PDB file of N, CA and C in Angstrom:
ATOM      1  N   UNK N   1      -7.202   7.956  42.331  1.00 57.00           N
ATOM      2  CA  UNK N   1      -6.812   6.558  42.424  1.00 57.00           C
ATOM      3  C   UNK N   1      -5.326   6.441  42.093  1.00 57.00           C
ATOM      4  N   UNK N   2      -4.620   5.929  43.156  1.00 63.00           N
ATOM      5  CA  UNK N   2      -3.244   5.722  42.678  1.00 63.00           C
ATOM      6  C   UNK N   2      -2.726   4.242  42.406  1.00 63.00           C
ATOM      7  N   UNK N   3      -2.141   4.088  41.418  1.00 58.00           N
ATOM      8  CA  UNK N   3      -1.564   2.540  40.863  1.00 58.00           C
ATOM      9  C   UNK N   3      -0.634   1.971  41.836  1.00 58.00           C
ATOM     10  N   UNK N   4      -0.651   0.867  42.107  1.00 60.00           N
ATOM     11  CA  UNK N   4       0.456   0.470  43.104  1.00 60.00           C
ATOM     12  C   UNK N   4       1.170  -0.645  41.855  1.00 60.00           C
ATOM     13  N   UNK N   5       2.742  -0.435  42.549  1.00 66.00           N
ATOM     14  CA  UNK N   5       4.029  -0.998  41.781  1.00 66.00           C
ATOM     15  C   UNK N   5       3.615  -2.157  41.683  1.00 66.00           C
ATOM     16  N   UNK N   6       2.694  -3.004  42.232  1.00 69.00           N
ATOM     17  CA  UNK N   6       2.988  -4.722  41.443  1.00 69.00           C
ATOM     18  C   UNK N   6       1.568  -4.709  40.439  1.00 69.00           C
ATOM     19  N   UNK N   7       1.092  -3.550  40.264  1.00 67.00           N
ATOM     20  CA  UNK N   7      -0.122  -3.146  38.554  1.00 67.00           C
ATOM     21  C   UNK N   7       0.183  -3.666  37.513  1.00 67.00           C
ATOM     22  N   UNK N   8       0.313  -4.582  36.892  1.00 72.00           N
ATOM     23  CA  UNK N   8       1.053  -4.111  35.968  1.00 72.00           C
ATOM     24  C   UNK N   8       0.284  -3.008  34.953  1.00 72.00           C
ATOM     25  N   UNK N   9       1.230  -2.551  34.006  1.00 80.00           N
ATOM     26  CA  UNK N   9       0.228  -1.430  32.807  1.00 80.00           C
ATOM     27  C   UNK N   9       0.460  -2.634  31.544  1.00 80.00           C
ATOM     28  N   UNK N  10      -0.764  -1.759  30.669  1.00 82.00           N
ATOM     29  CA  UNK N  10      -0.863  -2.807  29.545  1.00 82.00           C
ATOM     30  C   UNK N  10      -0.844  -1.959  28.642  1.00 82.00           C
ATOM     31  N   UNK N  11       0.094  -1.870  27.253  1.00 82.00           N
ATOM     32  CA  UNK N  11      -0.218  -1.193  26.091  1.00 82.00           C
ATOM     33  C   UNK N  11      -0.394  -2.638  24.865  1.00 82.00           C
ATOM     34  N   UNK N  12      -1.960  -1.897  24.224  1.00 81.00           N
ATOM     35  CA  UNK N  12      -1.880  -2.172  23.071  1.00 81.00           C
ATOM     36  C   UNK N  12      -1.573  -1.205  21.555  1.00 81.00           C
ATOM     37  N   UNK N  13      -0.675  -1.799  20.693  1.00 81.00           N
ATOM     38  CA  UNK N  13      -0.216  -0.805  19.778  1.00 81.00           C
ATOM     39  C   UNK N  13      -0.547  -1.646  18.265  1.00 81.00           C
ATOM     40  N   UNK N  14      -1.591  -0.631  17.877  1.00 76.00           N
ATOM     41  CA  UNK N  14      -1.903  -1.755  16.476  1.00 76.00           C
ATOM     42  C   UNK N  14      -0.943  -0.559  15.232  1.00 76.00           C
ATOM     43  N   UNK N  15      -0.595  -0.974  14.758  1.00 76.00           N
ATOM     44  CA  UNK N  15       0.044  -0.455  13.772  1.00 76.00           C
ATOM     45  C   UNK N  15      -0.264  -0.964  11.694  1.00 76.00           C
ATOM     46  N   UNK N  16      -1.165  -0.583  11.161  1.00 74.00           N
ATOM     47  CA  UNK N  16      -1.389  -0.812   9.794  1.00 74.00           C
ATOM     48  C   UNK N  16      -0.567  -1.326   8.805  1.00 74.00           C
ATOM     49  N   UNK N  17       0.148  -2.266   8.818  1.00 77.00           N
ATOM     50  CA  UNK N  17       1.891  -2.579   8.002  1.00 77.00           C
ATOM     51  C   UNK N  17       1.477  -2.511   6.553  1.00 77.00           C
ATOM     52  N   UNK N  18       0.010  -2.769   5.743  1.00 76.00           N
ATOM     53  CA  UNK N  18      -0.827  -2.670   5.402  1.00 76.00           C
ATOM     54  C   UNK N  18      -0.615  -1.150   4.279  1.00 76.00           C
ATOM     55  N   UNK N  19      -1.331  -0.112   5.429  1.00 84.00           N
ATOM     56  CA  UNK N  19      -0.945   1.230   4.434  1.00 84.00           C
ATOM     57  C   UNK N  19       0.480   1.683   4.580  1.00 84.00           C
ATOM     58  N   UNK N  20       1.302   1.434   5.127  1.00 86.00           N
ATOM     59  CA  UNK N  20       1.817   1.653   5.178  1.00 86.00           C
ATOM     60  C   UNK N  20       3.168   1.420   4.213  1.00 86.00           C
ATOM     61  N   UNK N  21       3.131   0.238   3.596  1.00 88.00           N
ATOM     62  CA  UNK N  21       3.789  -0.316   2.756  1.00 88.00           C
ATOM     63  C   UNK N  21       3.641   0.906   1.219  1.00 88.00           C
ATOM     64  N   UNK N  22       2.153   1.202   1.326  1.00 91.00           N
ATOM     65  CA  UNK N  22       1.282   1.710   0.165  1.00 91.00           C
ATOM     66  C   UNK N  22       2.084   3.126   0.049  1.00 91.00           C
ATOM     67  N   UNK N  23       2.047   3.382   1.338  1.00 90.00           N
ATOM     68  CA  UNK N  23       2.457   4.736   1.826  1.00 90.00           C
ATOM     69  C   UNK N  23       4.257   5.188   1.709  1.00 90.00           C
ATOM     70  N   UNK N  24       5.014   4.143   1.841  1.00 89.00           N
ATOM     71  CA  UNK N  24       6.372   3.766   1.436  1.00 89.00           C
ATOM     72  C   UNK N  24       6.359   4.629   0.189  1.00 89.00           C
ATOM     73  N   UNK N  25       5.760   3.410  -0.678  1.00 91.00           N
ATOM     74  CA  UNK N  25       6.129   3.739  -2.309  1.00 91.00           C
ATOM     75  C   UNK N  25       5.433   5.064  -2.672  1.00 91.00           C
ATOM     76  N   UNK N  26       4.551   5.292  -2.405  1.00 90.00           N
ATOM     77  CA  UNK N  26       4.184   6.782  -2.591  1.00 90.00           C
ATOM     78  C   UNK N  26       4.836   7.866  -1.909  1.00 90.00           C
ATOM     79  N   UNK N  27       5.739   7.940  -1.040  1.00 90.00           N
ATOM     80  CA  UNK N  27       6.736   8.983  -0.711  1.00 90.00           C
ATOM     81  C   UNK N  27       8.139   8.443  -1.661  1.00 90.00           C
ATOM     82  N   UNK N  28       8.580   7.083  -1.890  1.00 90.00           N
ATOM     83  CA  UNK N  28       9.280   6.732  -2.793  1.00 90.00           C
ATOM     84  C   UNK N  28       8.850   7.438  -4.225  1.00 90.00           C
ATOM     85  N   UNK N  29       7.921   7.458  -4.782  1.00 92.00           N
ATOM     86  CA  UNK N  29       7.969   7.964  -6.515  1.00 92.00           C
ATOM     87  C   UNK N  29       7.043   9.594  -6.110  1.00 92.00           C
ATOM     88  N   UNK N  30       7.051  10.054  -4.668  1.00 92.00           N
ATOM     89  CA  UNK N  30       6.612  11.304  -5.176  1.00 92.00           C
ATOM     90  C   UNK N  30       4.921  11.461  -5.382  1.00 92.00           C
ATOM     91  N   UNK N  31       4.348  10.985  -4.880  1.00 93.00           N
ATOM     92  CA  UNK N  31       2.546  10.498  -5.374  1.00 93.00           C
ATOM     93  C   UNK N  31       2.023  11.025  -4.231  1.00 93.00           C
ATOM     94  N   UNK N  32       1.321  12.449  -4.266  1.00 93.00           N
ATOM     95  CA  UNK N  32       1.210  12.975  -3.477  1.00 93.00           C
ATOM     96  C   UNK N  32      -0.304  12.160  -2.333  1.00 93.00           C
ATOM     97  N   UNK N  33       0.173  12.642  -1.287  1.00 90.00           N
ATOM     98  CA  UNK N  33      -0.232  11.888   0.070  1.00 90.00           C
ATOM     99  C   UNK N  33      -2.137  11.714  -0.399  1.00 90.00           C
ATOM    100  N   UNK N  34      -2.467  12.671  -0.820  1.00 93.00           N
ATOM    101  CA  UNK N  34      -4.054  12.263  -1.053  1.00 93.00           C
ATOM    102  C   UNK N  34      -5.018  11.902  -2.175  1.00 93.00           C
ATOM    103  N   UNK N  35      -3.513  10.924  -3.197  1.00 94.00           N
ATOM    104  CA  UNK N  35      -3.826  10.355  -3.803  1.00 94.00           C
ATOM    105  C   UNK N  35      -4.712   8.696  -3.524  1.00 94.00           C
ATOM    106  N   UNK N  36      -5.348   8.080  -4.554  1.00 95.00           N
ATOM    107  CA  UNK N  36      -5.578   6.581  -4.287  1.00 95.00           C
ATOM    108  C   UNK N  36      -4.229   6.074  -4.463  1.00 95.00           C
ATOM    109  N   UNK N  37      -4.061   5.371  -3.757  1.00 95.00           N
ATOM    110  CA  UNK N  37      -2.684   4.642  -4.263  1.00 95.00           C
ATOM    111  C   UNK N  37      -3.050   2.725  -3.822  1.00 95.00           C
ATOM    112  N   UNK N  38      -2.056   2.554  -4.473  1.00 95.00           N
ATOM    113  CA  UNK N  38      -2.038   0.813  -4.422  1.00 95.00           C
ATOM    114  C   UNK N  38      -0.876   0.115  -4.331  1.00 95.00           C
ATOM    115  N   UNK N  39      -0.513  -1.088  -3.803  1.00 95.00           N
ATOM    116  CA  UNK N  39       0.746  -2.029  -4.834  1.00 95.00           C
ATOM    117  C   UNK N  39       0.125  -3.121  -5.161  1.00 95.00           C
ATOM    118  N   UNK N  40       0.628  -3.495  -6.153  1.00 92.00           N
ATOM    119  CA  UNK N  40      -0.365  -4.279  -6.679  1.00 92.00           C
ATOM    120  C   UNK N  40       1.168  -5.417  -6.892  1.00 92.00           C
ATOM    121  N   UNK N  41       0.884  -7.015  -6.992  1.00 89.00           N
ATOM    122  CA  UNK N  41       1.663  -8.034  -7.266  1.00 89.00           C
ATOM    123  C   UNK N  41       0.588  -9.071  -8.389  1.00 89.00           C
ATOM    124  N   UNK N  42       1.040  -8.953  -9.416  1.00 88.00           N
ATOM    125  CA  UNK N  42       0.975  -9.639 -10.696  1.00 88.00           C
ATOM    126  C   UNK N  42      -0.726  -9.374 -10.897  1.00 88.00           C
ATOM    127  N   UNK N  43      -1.949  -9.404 -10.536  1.00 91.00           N
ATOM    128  CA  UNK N  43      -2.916  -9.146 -10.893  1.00 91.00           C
ATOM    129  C   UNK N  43      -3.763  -8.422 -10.185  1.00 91.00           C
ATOM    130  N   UNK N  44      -3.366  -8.801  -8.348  1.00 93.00           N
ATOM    131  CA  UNK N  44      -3.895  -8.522  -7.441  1.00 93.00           C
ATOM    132  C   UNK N  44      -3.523  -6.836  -6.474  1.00 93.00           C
ATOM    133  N   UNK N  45      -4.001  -6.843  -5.880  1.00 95.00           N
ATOM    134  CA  UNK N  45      -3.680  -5.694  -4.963  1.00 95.00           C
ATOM    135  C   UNK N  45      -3.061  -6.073  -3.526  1.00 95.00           C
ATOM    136  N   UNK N  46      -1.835  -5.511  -2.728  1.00 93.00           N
ATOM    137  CA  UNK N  46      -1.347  -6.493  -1.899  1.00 93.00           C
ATOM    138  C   UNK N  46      -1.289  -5.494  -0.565  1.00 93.00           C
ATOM    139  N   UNK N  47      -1.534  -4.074  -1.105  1.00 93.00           N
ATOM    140  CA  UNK N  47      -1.360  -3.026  -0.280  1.00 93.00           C
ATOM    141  C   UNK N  47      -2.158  -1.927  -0.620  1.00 93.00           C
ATOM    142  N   UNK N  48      -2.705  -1.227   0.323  1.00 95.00           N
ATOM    143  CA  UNK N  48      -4.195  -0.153  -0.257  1.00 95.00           C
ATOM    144  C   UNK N  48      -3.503   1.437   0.386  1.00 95.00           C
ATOM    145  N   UNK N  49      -3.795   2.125   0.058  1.00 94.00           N
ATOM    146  CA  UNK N  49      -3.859   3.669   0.856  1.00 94.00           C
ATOM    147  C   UNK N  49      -4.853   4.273   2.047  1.00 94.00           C
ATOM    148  N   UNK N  50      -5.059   4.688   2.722  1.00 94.00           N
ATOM    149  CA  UNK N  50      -6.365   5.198   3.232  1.00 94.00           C
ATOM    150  C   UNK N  50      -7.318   6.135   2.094  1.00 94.00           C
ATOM    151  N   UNK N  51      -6.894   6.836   1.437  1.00 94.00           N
ATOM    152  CA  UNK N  51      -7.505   7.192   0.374  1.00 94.00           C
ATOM    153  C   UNK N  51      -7.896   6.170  -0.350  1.00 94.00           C
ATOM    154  N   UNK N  52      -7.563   5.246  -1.237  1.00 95.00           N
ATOM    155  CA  UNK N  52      -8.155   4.523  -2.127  1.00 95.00           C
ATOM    156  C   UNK N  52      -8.831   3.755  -0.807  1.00 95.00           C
ATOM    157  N   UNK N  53      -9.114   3.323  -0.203  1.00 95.00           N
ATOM    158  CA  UNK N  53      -9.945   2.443   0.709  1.00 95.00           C
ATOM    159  C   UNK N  53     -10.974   3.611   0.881  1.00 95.00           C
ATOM    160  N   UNK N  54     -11.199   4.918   1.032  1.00 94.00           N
ATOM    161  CA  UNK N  54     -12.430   5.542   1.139  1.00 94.00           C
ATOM    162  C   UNK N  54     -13.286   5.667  -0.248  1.00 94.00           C
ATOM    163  N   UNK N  55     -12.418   5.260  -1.095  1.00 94.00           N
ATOM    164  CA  UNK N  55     -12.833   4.946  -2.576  1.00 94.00           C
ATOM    165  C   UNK N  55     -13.497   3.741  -2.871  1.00 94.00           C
ATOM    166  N   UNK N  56     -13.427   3.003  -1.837  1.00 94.00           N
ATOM    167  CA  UNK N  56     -14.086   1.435  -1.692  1.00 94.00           C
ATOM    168  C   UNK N  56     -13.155   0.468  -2.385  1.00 94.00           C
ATOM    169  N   UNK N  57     -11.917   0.636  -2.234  1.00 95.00           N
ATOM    170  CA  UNK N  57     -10.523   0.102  -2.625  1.00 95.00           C
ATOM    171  C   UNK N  57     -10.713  -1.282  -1.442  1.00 95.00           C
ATOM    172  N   UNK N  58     -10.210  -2.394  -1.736  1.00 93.00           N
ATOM    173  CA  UNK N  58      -9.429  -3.241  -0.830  1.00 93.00           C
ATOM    174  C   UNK N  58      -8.413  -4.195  -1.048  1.00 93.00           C
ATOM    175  N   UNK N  59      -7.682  -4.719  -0.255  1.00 92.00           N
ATOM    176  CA  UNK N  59      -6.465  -5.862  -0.602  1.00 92.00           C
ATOM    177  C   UNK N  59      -7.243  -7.049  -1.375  1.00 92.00           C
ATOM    178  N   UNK N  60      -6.428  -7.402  -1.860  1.00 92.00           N
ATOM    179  CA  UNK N  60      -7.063  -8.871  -2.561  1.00 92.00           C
ATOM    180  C   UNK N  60      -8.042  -8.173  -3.789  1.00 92.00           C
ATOM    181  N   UNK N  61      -8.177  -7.159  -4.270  1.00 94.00           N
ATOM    182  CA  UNK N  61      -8.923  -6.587  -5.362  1.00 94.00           C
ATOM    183  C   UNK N  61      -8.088  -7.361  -6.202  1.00 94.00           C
ATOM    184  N   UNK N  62      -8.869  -7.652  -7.569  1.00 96.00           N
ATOM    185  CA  UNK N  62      -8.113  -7.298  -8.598  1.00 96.00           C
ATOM    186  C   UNK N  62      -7.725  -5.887  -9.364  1.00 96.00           C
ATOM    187  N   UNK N  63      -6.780  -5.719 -10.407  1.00 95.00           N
ATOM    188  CA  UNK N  63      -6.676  -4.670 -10.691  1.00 95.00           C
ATOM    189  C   UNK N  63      -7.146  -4.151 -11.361  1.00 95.00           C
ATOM    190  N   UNK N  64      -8.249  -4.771 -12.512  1.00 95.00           N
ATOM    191  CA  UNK N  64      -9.389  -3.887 -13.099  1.00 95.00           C
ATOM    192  C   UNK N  64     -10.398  -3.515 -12.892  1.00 95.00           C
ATOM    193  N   UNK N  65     -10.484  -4.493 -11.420  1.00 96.00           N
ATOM    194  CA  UNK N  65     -12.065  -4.174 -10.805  1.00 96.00           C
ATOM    195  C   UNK N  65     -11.519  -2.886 -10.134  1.00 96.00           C
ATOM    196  N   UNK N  66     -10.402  -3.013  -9.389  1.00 96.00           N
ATOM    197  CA  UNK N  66      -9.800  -2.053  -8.293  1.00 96.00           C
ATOM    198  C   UNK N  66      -9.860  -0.330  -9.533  1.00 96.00           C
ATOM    199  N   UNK N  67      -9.554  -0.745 -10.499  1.00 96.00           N
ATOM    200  CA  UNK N  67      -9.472   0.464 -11.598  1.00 96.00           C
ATOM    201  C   UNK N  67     -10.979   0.738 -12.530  1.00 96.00           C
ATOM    202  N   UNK N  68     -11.745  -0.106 -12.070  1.00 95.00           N
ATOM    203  CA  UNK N  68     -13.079   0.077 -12.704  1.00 95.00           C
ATOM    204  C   UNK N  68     -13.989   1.020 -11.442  1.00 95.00           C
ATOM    205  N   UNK N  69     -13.590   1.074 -10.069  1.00 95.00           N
ATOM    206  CA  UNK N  69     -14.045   1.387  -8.914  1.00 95.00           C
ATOM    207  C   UNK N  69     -13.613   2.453  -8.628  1.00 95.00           C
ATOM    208  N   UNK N  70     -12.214   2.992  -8.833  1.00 95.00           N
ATOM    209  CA  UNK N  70     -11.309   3.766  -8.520  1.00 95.00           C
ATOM    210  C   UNK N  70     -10.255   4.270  -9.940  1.00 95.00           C
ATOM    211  N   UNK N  71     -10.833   5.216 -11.244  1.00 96.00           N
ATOM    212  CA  UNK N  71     -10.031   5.365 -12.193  1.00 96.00           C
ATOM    213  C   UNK N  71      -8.525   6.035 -12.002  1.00 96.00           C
ATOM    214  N   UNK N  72      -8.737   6.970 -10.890  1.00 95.00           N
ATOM    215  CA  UNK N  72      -7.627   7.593 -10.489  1.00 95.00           C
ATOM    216  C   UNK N  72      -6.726   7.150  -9.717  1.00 95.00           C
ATOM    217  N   UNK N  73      -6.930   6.107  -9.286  1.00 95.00           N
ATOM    218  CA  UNK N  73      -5.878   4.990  -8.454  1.00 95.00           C
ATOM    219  C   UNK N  73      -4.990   4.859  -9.084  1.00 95.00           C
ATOM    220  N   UNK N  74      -3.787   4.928  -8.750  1.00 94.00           N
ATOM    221  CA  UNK N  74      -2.394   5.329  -8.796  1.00 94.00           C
ATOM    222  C   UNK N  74      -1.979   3.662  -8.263  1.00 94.00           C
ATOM    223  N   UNK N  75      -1.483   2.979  -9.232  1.00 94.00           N
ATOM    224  CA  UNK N  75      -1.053   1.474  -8.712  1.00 94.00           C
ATOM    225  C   UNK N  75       0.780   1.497  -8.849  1.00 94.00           C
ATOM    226  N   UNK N  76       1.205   0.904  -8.008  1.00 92.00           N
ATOM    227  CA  UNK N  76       2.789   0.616  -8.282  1.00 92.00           C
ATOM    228  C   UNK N  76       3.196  -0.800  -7.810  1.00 92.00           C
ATOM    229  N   UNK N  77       4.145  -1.533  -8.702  1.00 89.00           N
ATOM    230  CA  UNK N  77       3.823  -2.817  -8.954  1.00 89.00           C
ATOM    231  C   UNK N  77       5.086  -3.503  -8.379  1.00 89.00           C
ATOM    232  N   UNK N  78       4.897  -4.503  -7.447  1.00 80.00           N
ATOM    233  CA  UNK N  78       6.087  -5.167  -6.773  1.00 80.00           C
ATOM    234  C   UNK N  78       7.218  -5.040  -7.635  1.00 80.00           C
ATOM    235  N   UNK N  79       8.509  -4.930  -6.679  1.00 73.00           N
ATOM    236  CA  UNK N  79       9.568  -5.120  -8.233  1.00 73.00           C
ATOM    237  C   UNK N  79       9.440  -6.234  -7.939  1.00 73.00           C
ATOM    238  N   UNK N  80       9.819  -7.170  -8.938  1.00 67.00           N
ATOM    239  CA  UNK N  80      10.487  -8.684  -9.174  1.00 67.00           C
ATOM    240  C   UNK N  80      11.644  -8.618 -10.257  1.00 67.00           C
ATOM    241  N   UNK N  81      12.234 -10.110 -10.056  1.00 66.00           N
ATOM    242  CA  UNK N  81      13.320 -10.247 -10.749  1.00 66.00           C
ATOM    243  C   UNK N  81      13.194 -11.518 -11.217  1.00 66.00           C
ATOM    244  N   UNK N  82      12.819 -11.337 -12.778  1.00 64.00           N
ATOM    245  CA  UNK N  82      12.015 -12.510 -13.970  1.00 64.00           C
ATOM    246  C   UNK N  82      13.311 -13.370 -14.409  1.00 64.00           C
ATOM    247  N   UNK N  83      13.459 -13.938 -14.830  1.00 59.00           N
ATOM    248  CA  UNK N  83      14.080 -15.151 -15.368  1.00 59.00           C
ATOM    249  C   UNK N  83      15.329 -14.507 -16.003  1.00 59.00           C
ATOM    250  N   UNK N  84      16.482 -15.048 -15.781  1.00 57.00           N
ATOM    251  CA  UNK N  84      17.504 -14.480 -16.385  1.00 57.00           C
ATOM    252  C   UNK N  84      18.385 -12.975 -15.740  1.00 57.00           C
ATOM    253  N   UNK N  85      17.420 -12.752 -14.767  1.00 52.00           N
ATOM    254  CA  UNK N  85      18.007 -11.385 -13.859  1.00 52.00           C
ATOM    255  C   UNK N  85      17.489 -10.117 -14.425  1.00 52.00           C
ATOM    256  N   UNK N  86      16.272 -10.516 -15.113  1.00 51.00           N
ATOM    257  CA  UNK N  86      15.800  -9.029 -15.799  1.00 51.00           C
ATOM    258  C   UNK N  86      14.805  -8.666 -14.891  1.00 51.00           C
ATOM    259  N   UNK N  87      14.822  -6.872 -14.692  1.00 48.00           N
ATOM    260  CA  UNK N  87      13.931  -6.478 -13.621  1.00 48.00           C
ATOM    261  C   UNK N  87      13.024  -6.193 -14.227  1.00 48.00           C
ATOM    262  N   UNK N  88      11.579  -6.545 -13.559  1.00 45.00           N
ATOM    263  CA  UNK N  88      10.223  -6.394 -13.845  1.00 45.00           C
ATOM    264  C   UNK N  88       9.597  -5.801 -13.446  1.00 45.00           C
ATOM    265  N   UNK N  89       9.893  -4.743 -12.863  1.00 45.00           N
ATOM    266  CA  UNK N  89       9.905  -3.491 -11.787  1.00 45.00           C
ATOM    267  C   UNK N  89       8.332  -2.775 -11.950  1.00 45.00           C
ATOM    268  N   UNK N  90       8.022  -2.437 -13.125  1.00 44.00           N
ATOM    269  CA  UNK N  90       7.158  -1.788 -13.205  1.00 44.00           C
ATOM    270  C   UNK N  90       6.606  -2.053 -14.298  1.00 44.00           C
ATOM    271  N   UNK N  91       4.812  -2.157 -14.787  1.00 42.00           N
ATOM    272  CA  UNK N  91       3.996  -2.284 -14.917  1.00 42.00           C
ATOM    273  C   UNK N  91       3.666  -0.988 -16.093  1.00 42.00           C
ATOM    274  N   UNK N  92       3.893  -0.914 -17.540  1.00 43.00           N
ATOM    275  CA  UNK N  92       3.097  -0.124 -18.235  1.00 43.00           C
ATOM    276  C   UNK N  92       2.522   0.655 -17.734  1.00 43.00           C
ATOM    277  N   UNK N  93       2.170   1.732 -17.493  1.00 46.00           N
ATOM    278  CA  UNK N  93       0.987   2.661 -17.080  1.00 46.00           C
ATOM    279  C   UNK N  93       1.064   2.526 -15.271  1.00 46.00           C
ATOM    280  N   UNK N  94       1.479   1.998 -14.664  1.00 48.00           N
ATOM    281  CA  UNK N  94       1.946   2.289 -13.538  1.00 48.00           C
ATOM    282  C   UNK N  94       2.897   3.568 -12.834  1.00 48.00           C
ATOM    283  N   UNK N  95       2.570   3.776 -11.454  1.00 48.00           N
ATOM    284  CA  UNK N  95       3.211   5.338 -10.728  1.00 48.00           C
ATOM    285  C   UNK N  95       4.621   4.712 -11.194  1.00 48.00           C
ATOM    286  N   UNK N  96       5.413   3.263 -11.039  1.00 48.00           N
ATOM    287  CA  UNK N  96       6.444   3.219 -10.994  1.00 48.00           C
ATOM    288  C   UNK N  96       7.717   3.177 -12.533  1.00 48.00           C
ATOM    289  N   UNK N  97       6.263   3.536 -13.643  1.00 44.00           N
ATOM    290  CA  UNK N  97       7.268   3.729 -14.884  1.00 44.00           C
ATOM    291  C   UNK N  97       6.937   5.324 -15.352  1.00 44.00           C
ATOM    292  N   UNK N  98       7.039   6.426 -14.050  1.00 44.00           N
ATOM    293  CA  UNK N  98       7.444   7.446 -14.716  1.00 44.00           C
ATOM    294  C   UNK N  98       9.101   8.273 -14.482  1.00 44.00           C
ATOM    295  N   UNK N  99       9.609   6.918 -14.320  1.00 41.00           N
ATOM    296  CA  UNK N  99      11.426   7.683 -14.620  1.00 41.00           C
ATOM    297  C   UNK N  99      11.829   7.495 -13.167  1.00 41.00           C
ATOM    298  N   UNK N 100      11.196   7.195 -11.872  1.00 40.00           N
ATOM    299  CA  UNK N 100      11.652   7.619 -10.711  1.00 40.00           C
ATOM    300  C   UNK N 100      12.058   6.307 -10.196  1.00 40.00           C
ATOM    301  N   UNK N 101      11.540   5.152 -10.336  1.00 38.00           N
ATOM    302  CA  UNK N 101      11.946   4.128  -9.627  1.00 38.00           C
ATOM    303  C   UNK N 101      13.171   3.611  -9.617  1.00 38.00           C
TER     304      UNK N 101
END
């Protein structure tokens, strides 16, 4: 079967912006690829890994359920910039307060 020039072609391209974000910060601090990973913004989860999602991880988790489900989940926490210009970067016990961010 040959296509004739007034065919048009159709691509669909879904792309995950999703893990990918997740996937950012974990080549950012070094968190190796088949870890759970997360980002998490103030309580919630805003970005998942494919690993932590086979862990039964999802967006919109909270973060103790997300850490009651998943102990080894590796979370890294939006930066923000709190009142006065102080950075709030990282989260106690978070991937992003071990020296690298």
């Amino acid at each position: 079967m040959s296509l004739s020039i007034d065919v048009p072609r159709r691509v669909i391209i879904h792309i995950d912006l999703d893990c990918f974000y997740a996937q950012v910060e974990q080549k950012r601090l070094d968190i190796p690829r088949d870890t759970p990973c997360a980002v998490q913004q103030w309580d919630g989860l805003i970005a998942v890994n494919y690993a932590a999602r086979a862990k039964g991880i999802t967006r919109h988790m909270r973060v103790a359920e997300a850490k009651r489900a998943c102990p080894e989940l590796q979370l890294v926490h939006v930066r923000t910039i709190g009142e006065g210009g102080t950075d709030g970067a990282a989260q106690e016990g978070s991937a992003a307060t071990r020296g690298k961010a």
